C-alpha cells in the first residue's frame, strides 16, 4: 500500500500535537546547568542584602568633608563579614573594606586614595558626595523579584544569580527519557572487527549523542536483530523499560520512556520488522513517509497508556545521515516542547553560499557550515556531495539548509530557512 508522503512541516505538526509537557522536579543548583526551569523563581532576599561599600576607604558623613581642611576621628572598622557595632557620629570616620556593611550614620565612602591618615585622624583630600561608593541594598534584586520565568534554560549567568539569591534547589522540567534502538544484522559495535558484509553501528551512538545535546536523557540503548520475534521481544522490553533492570525491579515503579527511537528496519524491505512489531505492541501510527531528502522513510506513532504519559515512537530511516536529519526535524522539536522550550526556536535564515539545483517534489536538507558575515549568516555545504550515504557531510555541520519542495533552484546569495544543529 503506497501512501502520499507528508510535507515536513505537516509531519512536525502531527508530532507536536502528541506532546504532553513533562512535570517538574527539584534539582540541586550544582546540577542545574543546561536544565529548563519548570516554574518561576523569585528571590527570597534582596541583592545586595545590605548597603555596602564599593571601595576600600573610609565611611563618613559627606557633610563633614565640606569644611576647610577637615579632620575626622577614626572610630573603628567595618570589614567584609564583620560589620561595625557602633553608629558613626558627626566628625567621625570608619575604615571600611569593599563589600563591608556601611555603618549606621555614614552616608558616603571616600576611597583610600583620596585620603590620608595620621594619629587616628582621617584627612579627606576632597569633599565626598552623599551616597558616593555605596551599593544600595536591593539595587540589583529586590525581595520577591522574579529572577527566572518558567521554560528558561539555565546557563552560567543564571547559576550565578540563583546562588547569589541563596536558591539551592530549582524546580526544573524533568528531562525527557529516551530509549534508542538500532536495527540490523549487519551492525557491529565500534571496537570490534568487521566480518564480511558487516558495518559499524553508528546510529545508536549518533542518536545517543543527539539526545544528550537536546538536553534529554538516553535511558537505554539496544540492538534489534532482523528477526520478527526478536524485534518484538526487544521492543517490548524497551517499552516496559526493563532492559537495564534486574527482573525483580517492579516495572510499574520505573518511569516509562517518553520517547522511543528506532533507527533502521522501518522500511519496506523483506527483513524490516519494526513497523509490524510496533503495531503488535499497540503503537498507533500517525504518519509514514515524509516528502523530504534525506529522510523520506520516516515513521511516527504513539503508544497511549492507561496511566501516565504516552510514549512517542519514532521509526527513523537506518541510513545514518537520514537518521540524524530526521531526529533534528522531528524528534528534537518534540523533546524541546516536552520541557516547554519553543520547538521552532532552532530555526533561522541564512544566505546560501552556492547555487543548488534539484527536482521539485521533495524538500532537501543540506548539511552546512555557518559563517557569520556582515550580511548575516552564510551557509556553506560541508561537502559538495550531499548523498545520504555521505556521513562525513555531518562533520562540522552547524545547520541544515532547507530547500523547499517546490523549488528547482536556489541561486547563490538567496536566503533560505535553516535548522540550527547546535
Ligand atoms: P534499513 O533502514 O534497516 O534498511 O537501513 C538502511 C541503511 O542504513 C542500510 O545501509 C543499513 O546498513 C544502514 N544502517 C542501519 N542501521 C544502522 C546503524 N545503526 N548504523 C549504521 N548504519 C546503519
Ligand atoms: Mg536494516
Short mmCIF file of N, CA and C in Angstrom, two decimals, residues 187-365:
data_model
loop_
_atom_site.label_atom_id
_atom_site.label_comp_id
_atom_site.label_asym_id
_atom_site.label_seq_id
_atom_site.Cartn_x
_atom_site.Cartn_y
_atom_site.Cartn_z
N UNK A 187 25.14 -4.93 11.88
CA UNK A 187 25.77 -3.91 12.74
C UNK A 187 26.69 -4.52 13.79
N UNK A 188 27.87 -3.94 13.90
CA UNK A 188 28.88 -4.38 14.85
C UNK A 188 29.32 -3.15 15.64
N UNK A 189 29.41 -3.25 16.96
CA UNK A 189 29.81 -2.06 17.72
C UNK A 189 31.23 -1.62 17.35
N UNK A 190 31.52 -0.31 17.43
CA UNK A 190 32.89 0.16 17.24
C UNK A 190 33.79 -0.56 18.24
N UNK A 191 35.01 -0.85 17.84
CA UNK A 191 35.91 -1.56 18.75
C UNK A 191 35.98 -3.03 18.46
N UNK A 192 35.00 -3.53 17.72
CA UNK A 192 35.04 -4.95 17.33
C UNK A 192 35.33 -5.04 15.84
N UNK A 193 36.12 -6.04 15.42
CA UNK A 193 36.48 -6.11 13.99
C UNK A 193 35.27 -6.46 13.14
N UNK A 194 35.26 -5.95 11.91
CA UNK A 194 34.16 -6.21 11.00
C UNK A 194 34.37 -7.53 10.27
N UNK A 195 33.33 -8.31 10.19
CA UNK A 195 33.35 -9.50 9.35
C UNK A 195 32.85 -9.13 7.96
N UNK A 196 32.77 -10.14 7.10
CA UNK A 196 32.28 -9.92 5.75
C UNK A 196 30.87 -9.34 5.78
N UNK A 197 30.65 -8.24 5.04
CA UNK A 197 29.30 -7.67 4.92
C UNK A 197 28.83 -6.91 6.15
N UNK A 198 29.72 -6.73 7.09
CA UNK A 198 29.29 -6.03 8.31
C UNK A 198 29.74 -4.57 8.29
N UNK A 199 29.03 -3.72 9.02
CA UNK A 199 29.43 -2.31 9.19
C UNK A 199 29.32 -1.97 10.67
N UNK A 200 29.97 -0.90 11.04
CA UNK A 200 29.85 -0.48 12.43
C UNK A 200 28.52 0.24 12.66
N UNK A 201 27.96 0.00 13.81
CA UNK A 201 26.74 0.70 14.24
C UNK A 201 27.12 2.14 14.56
N UNK A 202 26.65 3.08 13.76
CA UNK A 202 26.88 4.48 14.13
C UNK A 202 25.61 5.14 14.65
N UNK A 203 24.46 4.63 14.25
CA UNK A 203 23.22 5.31 14.63
C UNK A 203 22.97 5.38 16.13
N UNK A 204 23.18 4.27 16.83
CA UNK A 204 22.83 4.33 18.25
C UNK A 204 23.76 5.30 18.97
N UNK A 205 25.01 5.39 18.49
CA UNK A 205 25.94 6.36 19.09
C UNK A 205 25.54 7.78 18.73
N UNK A 206 25.25 7.98 17.44
CA UNK A 206 24.87 9.33 16.98
C UNK A 206 23.59 9.79 17.68
N UNK A 207 22.61 8.89 17.74
CA UNK A 207 21.33 9.29 18.34
C UNK A 207 21.47 9.50 19.85
N UNK A 208 22.30 8.68 20.49
CA UNK A 208 22.56 8.90 21.92
C UNK A 208 23.16 10.28 22.14
N UNK A 209 24.10 10.67 21.25
CA UNK A 209 24.72 11.99 21.36
C UNK A 209 23.70 13.09 21.10
N UNK A 210 22.84 12.88 20.12
CA UNK A 210 21.83 13.90 19.79
C UNK A 210 20.84 14.06 20.94
N UNK A 211 20.49 12.95 21.56
CA UNK A 211 19.56 13.01 22.70
C UNK A 211 20.20 13.83 23.83
N UNK A 212 21.48 13.56 24.10
CA UNK A 212 22.22 14.35 25.09
C UNK A 212 22.23 15.82 24.74
N UNK A 213 22.59 16.10 23.48
CA UNK A 213 22.67 17.50 23.04
C UNK A 213 21.33 18.21 23.18
N UNK A 214 20.26 17.46 23.07
CA UNK A 214 18.92 18.06 23.17
C UNK A 214 18.50 18.22 24.63
N UNK A 215 19.38 17.87 25.56
CA UNK A 215 19.07 18.04 26.98
C UNK A 215 18.21 16.93 27.54
N UNK A 216 18.05 15.85 26.77
CA UNK A 216 17.25 14.72 27.24
C UNK A 216 18.18 13.63 27.75
N UNK A 217 17.58 12.56 28.25
CA UNK A 217 18.35 11.53 28.93
C UNK A 217 18.22 10.22 28.14
N UNK A 218 19.29 9.74 27.53
CA UNK A 218 19.19 8.43 26.89
C UNK A 218 19.16 7.37 27.98
N UNK A 219 18.05 6.69 28.14
CA UNK A 219 17.91 5.78 29.27
C UNK A 219 18.38 4.38 28.93
N UNK A 220 18.37 4.05 27.66
CA UNK A 220 18.84 2.73 27.28
C UNK A 220 19.12 2.71 25.79
N UNK A 221 20.07 1.89 25.44
CA UNK A 221 20.42 1.74 24.03
C UNK A 221 20.43 0.23 23.80
N UNK A 222 19.78 -0.21 22.76
CA UNK A 222 19.77 -1.64 22.49
C UNK A 222 19.78 -1.88 20.99
N UNK A 223 19.91 -3.12 20.64
CA UNK A 223 20.10 -3.50 19.27
C UNK A 223 19.06 -4.55 18.88
N UNK A 224 18.44 -4.36 17.74
CA UNK A 224 17.43 -5.31 17.27
C UNK A 224 17.97 -6.11 16.10
N UNK A 225 17.89 -7.42 16.17
CA UNK A 225 18.29 -8.22 15.00
C UNK A 225 17.18 -8.20 13.94
N UNK A 226 17.50 -8.61 12.73
CA UNK A 226 16.50 -8.65 11.66
C UNK A 226 15.67 -9.92 11.77
N UNK A 227 14.90 -9.98 12.82
CA UNK A 227 14.09 -11.17 13.06
C UNK A 227 12.81 -10.69 13.76
N UNK A 228 11.67 -11.11 13.22
CA UNK A 228 10.40 -10.55 13.69
C UNK A 228 10.18 -10.79 15.19
N UNK A 229 10.39 -12.02 15.63
CA UNK A 229 10.10 -12.34 17.03
C UNK A 229 11.07 -11.62 17.97
N UNK A 230 12.35 -11.62 17.58
CA UNK A 230 13.35 -10.97 18.42
C UNK A 230 13.12 -9.46 18.47
N UNK A 231 12.72 -8.89 17.33
CA UNK A 231 12.42 -7.45 17.29
C UNK A 231 11.29 -7.14 18.25
N UNK A 232 10.28 -7.96 18.22
CA UNK A 232 9.13 -7.74 19.10
C UNK A 232 9.53 -7.86 20.57
N UNK A 233 10.35 -8.87 20.87
CA UNK A 233 10.79 -9.04 22.28
C UNK A 233 11.57 -7.83 22.75
N UNK A 234 12.50 -7.37 21.89
CA UNK A 234 13.34 -6.25 22.29
C UNK A 234 12.52 -4.98 22.45
N UNK A 235 11.57 -4.76 21.55
CA UNK A 235 10.72 -3.57 21.66
C UNK A 235 9.85 -3.63 22.90
N UNK A 236 9.36 -4.83 23.20
CA UNK A 236 8.55 -4.98 24.41
C UNK A 236 9.37 -4.61 25.63
N UNK A 237 10.58 -5.12 25.66
CA UNK A 237 11.45 -4.83 26.81
C UNK A 237 11.75 -3.34 26.89
N UNK A 238 11.98 -2.71 25.74
CA UNK A 238 12.30 -1.28 25.75
C UNK A 238 11.11 -0.47 26.21
N UNK A 239 9.97 -0.83 25.69
CA UNK A 239 8.76 -0.09 26.03
C UNK A 239 8.48 -0.20 27.53
N UNK A 240 8.74 -1.38 28.08
CA UNK A 240 8.49 -1.58 29.51
C UNK A 240 9.65 -1.09 30.36
N UNK A 241 10.71 -0.71 29.68
CA UNK A 241 11.85 -0.17 30.39
C UNK A 241 12.46 -1.18 31.35
N UNK A 242 12.66 -2.38 30.86
CA UNK A 242 13.25 -3.41 31.73
C UNK A 242 14.70 -3.68 31.39
N UNK A 243 15.14 -3.19 30.25
CA UNK A 243 16.43 -3.66 29.73
C UNK A 243 17.58 -3.53 30.72
N UNK A 244 17.61 -2.40 31.42
CA UNK A 244 18.75 -2.16 32.31
C UNK A 244 18.42 -2.52 33.76
N UNK A 245 17.35 -3.23 33.95
CA UNK A 245 16.96 -3.52 35.33
C UNK A 245 16.86 -5.02 35.55
N UNK A 246 17.28 -5.45 36.71
CA UNK A 246 17.12 -6.87 37.01
C UNK A 246 15.63 -7.23 37.05
N UNK A 247 15.35 -8.50 36.84
CA UNK A 247 13.96 -8.94 36.71
C UNK A 247 13.10 -8.56 37.91
N UNK A 248 13.73 -8.48 39.09
CA UNK A 248 12.90 -8.23 40.28
C UNK A 248 12.45 -6.78 40.41
N UNK A 249 12.99 -5.88 39.57
CA UNK A 249 12.51 -4.49 39.64
C UNK A 249 11.07 -4.46 39.17
N UNK A 250 10.25 -3.82 39.96
CA UNK A 250 8.85 -3.75 39.59
C UNK A 250 8.69 -2.76 38.45
N UNK A 251 8.17 -3.23 37.35
CA UNK A 251 8.13 -2.42 36.13
C UNK A 251 7.35 -1.13 36.33
N UNK A 252 6.23 -1.22 37.05
CA UNK A 252 5.39 -0.04 37.23
C UNK A 252 6.10 1.06 37.99
N UNK A 253 7.11 0.67 38.77
CA UNK A 253 7.80 1.66 39.59
C UNK A 253 8.79 2.47 38.75
N UNK A 254 9.06 2.00 37.53
CA UNK A 254 10.05 2.67 36.69
C UNK A 254 9.32 3.54 35.68
N UNK A 255 9.78 4.78 35.56
CA UNK A 255 9.12 5.66 34.59
C UNK A 255 9.40 5.16 33.17
N UNK A 256 8.35 5.07 32.41
CA UNK A 256 8.46 4.60 31.02
C UNK A 256 9.20 5.63 30.19
N UNK A 257 9.78 5.21 29.06
CA UNK A 257 10.42 6.22 28.21
C UNK A 257 9.36 7.18 27.66
N UNK A 258 9.73 8.44 27.57
CA UNK A 258 8.83 9.42 26.96
C UNK A 258 8.91 9.31 25.44
N UNK A 259 10.07 8.89 24.98
CA UNK A 259 10.29 8.77 23.54
C UNK A 259 11.05 7.48 23.28
N UNK A 260 10.64 6.78 22.23
CA UNK A 260 11.35 5.59 21.78
C UNK A 260 11.78 5.86 20.34
N UNK A 261 13.07 5.74 20.09
CA UNK A 261 13.56 5.96 18.72
C UNK A 261 14.13 4.66 18.21
N UNK A 262 13.60 4.19 17.11
CA UNK A 262 14.16 3.02 16.44
C UNK A 262 14.72 3.49 15.12
N UNK A 263 16.00 3.20 14.88
CA UNK A 263 16.59 3.59 13.60
C UNK A 263 16.89 2.34 12.80
N UNK A 264 16.37 2.27 11.61
CA UNK A 264 16.58 1.12 10.73
C UNK A 264 15.47 0.11 10.88
N UNK A 265 15.33 -0.72 9.88
CA UNK A 265 14.34 -1.80 9.93
C UNK A 265 12.91 -1.32 9.82
N UNK A 266 12.74 -0.04 9.46
CA UNK A 266 11.40 0.56 9.45
C UNK A 266 10.80 0.54 8.05
N UNK A 267 11.66 0.28 7.07
CA UNK A 267 11.21 0.46 5.69
C UNK A 267 10.42 -0.74 5.18
N UNK A 268 10.45 -0.96 3.88
CA UNK A 268 9.57 -1.96 3.28
C UNK A 268 10.33 -3.20 2.80
N UNK A 269 11.59 -3.32 3.27
CA UNK A 269 12.38 -4.48 2.87
C UNK A 269 11.82 -5.77 3.48
N UNK A 270 12.25 -6.91 2.93
CA UNK A 270 11.75 -8.20 3.43
C UNK A 270 12.17 -8.44 4.87
N UNK A 271 13.25 -7.75 5.32
CA UNK A 271 13.73 -8.01 6.68
C UNK A 271 13.51 -6.83 7.61
N UNK A 272 12.56 -5.97 7.22
CA UNK A 272 12.22 -4.83 8.07
C UNK A 272 11.01 -5.20 8.92
N UNK A 273 11.24 -5.40 10.20
CA UNK A 273 10.17 -5.94 11.06
C UNK A 273 9.66 -4.94 12.08
N UNK A 274 10.20 -3.72 12.07
CA UNK A 274 9.91 -2.79 13.17
C UNK A 274 8.46 -2.31 13.15
N UNK A 275 7.96 -1.91 11.98
CA UNK A 275 6.59 -1.37 11.95
C UNK A 275 5.58 -2.41 12.41
N UNK A 276 5.77 -3.64 11.95
CA UNK A 276 4.85 -4.70 12.35
C UNK A 276 4.88 -4.94 13.85
N UNK A 277 6.11 -4.95 14.40
CA UNK A 277 6.25 -5.20 15.84
C UNK A 277 5.63 -4.06 16.65
N UNK A 278 5.81 -2.84 16.17
CA UNK A 278 5.24 -1.69 16.89
C UNK A 278 3.71 -1.77 16.88
N UNK A 279 3.15 -2.15 15.74
CA UNK A 279 1.69 -2.27 15.64
C UNK A 279 1.20 -3.33 16.62
N UNK A 280 1.93 -4.46 16.71
CA UNK A 280 1.57 -5.53 17.65
C UNK A 280 1.56 -5.02 19.09
N UNK A 281 2.47 -4.10 19.39
CA UNK A 281 2.57 -3.57 20.75
C UNK A 281 1.52 -2.51 21.04
N UNK A 282 0.75 -2.14 20.01
CA UNK A 282 -0.31 -1.15 20.24
C UNK A 282 0.11 0.27 19.95
N UNK A 283 1.26 0.42 19.30
CA UNK A 283 1.67 1.78 18.93
C UNK A 283 0.85 2.20 17.72
N UNK A 284 0.17 3.32 17.84
CA UNK A 284 -0.70 3.78 16.75
C UNK A 284 0.05 4.68 15.80
N UNK A 285 -0.01 4.32 14.54
CA UNK A 285 0.70 5.11 13.53
C UNK A 285 0.05 6.48 13.35
N UNK A 286 0.89 7.52 13.25
CA UNK A 286 0.40 8.86 12.90
C UNK A 286 0.83 9.25 11.49
N UNK A 287 2.04 8.88 11.09
CA UNK A 287 2.41 9.06 9.69
C UNK A 287 3.54 8.12 9.31
N UNK A 288 3.65 7.94 8.02
CA UNK A 288 4.71 7.12 7.42
C UNK A 288 5.06 7.75 6.10
N UNK A 289 6.28 8.17 5.98
CA UNK A 289 6.85 8.81 4.79
C UNK A 289 6.63 10.33 4.81
N UNK A 290 7.73 11.01 4.56
CA UNK A 290 7.73 12.47 4.51
C UNK A 290 8.39 12.86 3.18
N UNK A 291 7.87 13.90 2.56
CA UNK A 291 8.40 14.33 1.26
C UNK A 291 9.68 15.14 1.48
N UNK A 292 10.73 14.43 1.82
CA UNK A 292 11.99 15.10 2.11
C UNK A 292 13.17 14.22 1.74
N UNK A 293 14.34 14.86 1.61
CA UNK A 293 15.54 14.13 1.29
C UNK A 293 16.71 14.79 1.97
N UNK A 294 17.50 14.09 2.76
CA UNK A 294 17.30 12.69 3.11
C UNK A 294 16.16 12.54 4.13
N UNK A 295 15.76 11.30 4.38
CA UNK A 295 14.83 11.07 5.48
C UNK A 295 13.42 10.72 5.08
N UNK A 296 13.18 10.43 3.79
CA UNK A 296 11.82 10.13 3.35
C UNK A 296 11.11 9.03 4.14
N UNK A 297 11.76 7.86 4.33
CA UNK A 297 11.04 6.77 5.01
C UNK A 297 11.03 6.92 6.53
N UNK A 298 10.33 7.94 6.99
CA UNK A 298 10.24 8.20 8.43
C UNK A 298 8.84 7.85 8.91
N UNK A 299 8.80 7.18 10.06
CA UNK A 299 7.55 6.70 10.63
C UNK A 299 7.36 7.32 12.01
N UNK A 300 6.13 7.63 12.37
CA UNK A 300 5.88 8.17 13.71
C UNK A 300 4.57 7.62 14.25
N UNK A 301 4.58 7.26 15.50
CA UNK A 301 3.36 6.77 16.13
C UNK A 301 3.37 7.05 17.63
N UNK A 302 2.30 6.69 18.29
CA UNK A 302 2.14 6.99 19.70
C UNK A 302 1.65 5.75 20.44
N UNK A 303 2.27 5.50 21.57
CA UNK A 303 1.77 4.43 22.44
C UNK A 303 1.04 5.09 23.60
N UNK A 304 -0.29 5.00 23.57
CA UNK A 304 -1.08 5.57 24.66
C UNK A 304 -0.97 4.64 25.86
N UNK A 305 -1.08 5.17 27.06
CA UNK A 305 -1.01 4.33 28.26
C UNK A 305 -2.22 4.61 29.13
N UNK A 306 -2.64 3.57 29.82
CA UNK A 306 -3.80 3.75 30.70
C UNK A 306 -3.49 4.76 31.78
N UNK A 307 -2.29 4.61 32.35
CA UNK A 307 -1.86 5.57 33.37
C UNK A 307 -0.56 6.19 32.89
N UNK A 308 -0.46 7.47 33.07
CA UNK A 308 0.79 8.14 32.72
C UNK A 308 0.81 8.64 31.29
N UNK A 309 1.92 9.25 31.00
CA UNK A 309 2.06 9.90 29.70
C UNK A 309 2.26 8.88 28.59
N UNK A 310 1.89 9.25 27.36
CA UNK A 310 2.14 8.36 26.23
C UNK A 310 3.62 8.33 25.89
N UNK A 311 4.02 7.33 25.15
CA UNK A 311 5.38 7.30 24.60
C UNK A 311 5.30 7.64 23.11
N UNK A 312 6.09 8.61 22.70
CA UNK A 312 6.18 8.97 21.29
C UNK A 312 7.19 8.04 20.63
N UNK A 313 6.82 7.45 19.52
CA UNK A 313 7.69 6.46 18.89
C UNK A 313 8.10 6.94 17.50
N UNK A 314 9.40 7.07 17.30
CA UNK A 314 9.93 7.48 16.00
C UNK A 314 10.61 6.29 15.35
N UNK A 315 10.19 5.95 14.15
CA UNK A 315 10.89 4.96 13.35
C UNK A 315 11.67 5.71 12.29
N UNK A 316 12.97 5.90 12.56
CA UNK A 316 13.77 6.71 11.65
C UNK A 316 14.47 5.82 10.64
N UNK A 317 14.78 6.39 9.47
CA UNK A 317 15.50 5.61 8.46
C UNK A 317 16.85 5.15 9.01
N UNK A 318 17.29 3.98 8.60
CA UNK A 318 18.55 3.43 9.14
C UNK A 318 19.78 4.15 8.62
N UNK A 319 19.66 4.67 7.43
CA UNK A 319 20.76 5.43 6.86
C UNK A 319 21.20 6.52 7.85
N UNK A 320 22.46 6.51 8.25
CA UNK A 320 22.87 7.40 9.36
C UNK A 320 22.64 8.89 9.12
N UNK A 321 22.85 9.38 7.90
CA UNK A 321 22.59 10.81 7.65
C UNK A 321 21.09 11.07 7.82
N UNK A 322 20.29 10.18 7.26
CA UNK A 322 18.83 10.35 7.34
C UNK A 322 18.36 10.29 8.79
N UNK A 323 18.94 9.37 9.57
CA UNK A 323 18.54 9.24 10.97
C UNK A 323 18.83 10.53 11.72
N UNK A 324 19.99 11.13 11.47
CA UNK A 324 20.34 12.35 12.19
C UNK A 324 19.48 13.53 11.74
N UNK A 325 19.27 13.65 10.42
CA UNK A 325 18.47 14.77 9.90
C UNK A 325 17.03 14.67 10.43
N UNK A 326 16.45 13.48 10.39
CA UNK A 326 15.06 13.36 10.84
C UNK A 326 14.95 13.50 12.36
N UNK A 327 16.01 13.12 13.08
CA UNK A 327 16.00 13.41 14.53
C UNK A 327 15.85 14.91 14.73
N UNK A 328 16.69 15.69 14.03
CA UNK A 328 16.67 17.14 14.20
C UNK A 328 15.32 17.73 13.82
N UNK A 329 14.71 17.21 12.76
CA UNK A 329 13.48 17.84 12.26
C UNK A 329 12.23 17.40 13.02
N UNK A 330 12.24 16.19 13.58
CA UNK A 330 11.00 15.68 14.20
C UNK A 330 11.15 15.36 15.69
N UNK A 331 12.23 14.66 16.05
CA UNK A 331 12.34 14.26 17.46
C UNK A 331 12.77 15.43 18.35
N UNK A 332 13.73 16.21 17.88
CA UNK A 332 14.20 17.31 18.73
C UNK A 332 13.10 18.33 19.05
N UNK A 333 12.27 18.74 18.06
CA UNK A 333 11.18 19.66 18.42
C UNK A 333 10.28 19.08 19.51
N UNK A 334 10.04 17.77 19.46
CA UNK A 334 9.20 17.14 20.48
C UNK A 334 9.89 17.21 21.85
N UNK A 335 11.20 16.92 21.87
CA UNK A 335 11.93 16.94 23.14
C UNK A 335 11.95 18.36 23.71
N UNK A 336 12.05 19.35 22.84
CA UNK A 336 12.03 20.75 23.30
C UNK A 336 10.64 21.09 23.86
N UNK A 337 9.60 20.71 23.14
CA UNK A 337 8.24 21.04 23.59
C UNK A 337 7.93 20.37 24.93
N UNK A 338 8.48 19.18 25.15
CA UNK A 338 8.23 18.48 26.41
C UNK A 338 8.73 19.27 27.62
N UNK A 339 9.76 20.07 27.42
CA UNK A 339 10.28 20.87 28.54
C UNK A 339 9.89 22.35 28.39
N UNK A 340 8.87 22.59 27.55
CA UNK A 340 8.31 23.93 27.36
C UNK A 340 9.26 24.91 26.68
N UNK A 341 10.23 24.39 25.94
CA UNK A 341 11.03 25.28 25.07
C UNK A 341 10.29 25.40 23.75
N UNK A 342 10.48 26.53 23.06
CA UNK A 342 9.85 26.72 21.76
C UNK A 342 10.38 25.66 20.78
N UNK A 343 9.51 24.80 20.27
CA UNK A 343 10.01 23.74 19.37
C UNK A 343 10.58 24.30 18.07
N UNK A 344 10.18 25.53 17.73
CA UNK A 344 10.68 26.13 16.48
C UNK A 344 11.83 27.09 16.76
N UNK A 345 12.30 27.08 17.99
CA UNK A 345 13.33 28.05 18.41
C UNK A 345 14.71 27.77 17.82
N UNK A 346 14.84 26.72 17.03
CA UNK A 346 16.15 26.38 16.46
C UNK A 346 16.22 26.77 14.98
N UNK A 347 15.25 27.57 14.54
CA UNK A 347 15.24 27.92 13.10
C UNK A 347 15.64 29.37 12.91
N UNK A 348 16.38 29.61 11.84
CA UNK A 348 16.69 30.99 11.45
C UNK A 348 16.87 31.01 9.94
N UNK A 349 17.43 32.10 9.41
CA UNK A 349 17.65 32.18 7.96
C UNK A 349 19.11 32.43 7.68
N UNK A 350 19.55 31.97 6.53
CA UNK A 350 20.94 32.18 6.13
C UNK A 350 21.00 32.34 4.62
N UNK A 351 22.10 32.94 4.19
CA UNK A 351 22.32 33.12 2.75
C UNK A 351 23.02 31.87 2.24
N UNK A 352 22.45 31.26 1.21
CA UNK A 352 23.10 30.07 0.64
C UNK A 352 24.32 30.52 -0.18
N UNK A 353 25.47 29.91 0.12
CA UNK A 353 26.72 30.39 -0.49
C UNK A 353 26.89 29.91 -1.93
N UNK A 354 26.29 28.77 -2.27
CA UNK A 354 26.44 28.27 -3.65
C UNK A 354 25.07 27.90 -4.21
N UNK A 355 24.96 27.96 -5.51
CA UNK A 355 23.70 27.62 -6.18
C UNK A 355 23.40 26.13 -5.99
N UNK A 356 22.12 25.82 -5.73
CA UNK A 356 21.72 24.42 -5.55
C UNK A 356 20.53 24.13 -6.46
N UNK A 357 20.64 23.03 -7.20
CA UNK A 357 19.55 22.65 -8.11
C UNK A 357 19.03 21.27 -7.73
N UNK A 358 17.73 21.09 -7.90
CA UNK A 358 17.13 19.78 -7.63
C UNK A 358 15.83 19.65 -8.39
N UNK A 359 15.27 18.43 -8.35
CA UNK A 359 13.94 18.22 -8.95
C UNK A 359 12.88 18.69 -7.94
N UNK A 360 11.77 19.24 -8.41
CA UNK A 360 10.72 19.61 -7.46
C UNK A 360 10.06 18.36 -6.89
N UNK A 361 9.40 18.50 -5.75
CA UNK A 361 8.66 17.38 -5.16
C UNK A 361 9.00 17.13 -3.71
N UNK A 362 10.30 17.19 -3.38
CA UNK A 362 10.71 16.92 -2.00
C UNK A 362 11.53 18.08 -1.47
N UNK A 363 11.38 18.35 -0.19
CA UNK A 363 12.26 19.33 0.46
C UNK A 363 13.62 18.67 0.65
N UNK A 364 14.69 19.41 0.39
CA UNK A 364 16.04 18.89 0.63
C UNK A 364 16.64 19.58 1.85
N UNK A 365 17.39 18.82 2.62
CA UNK A 365 18.06 19.37 3.81
C UNK A 365 19.56 19.21 3.64
#
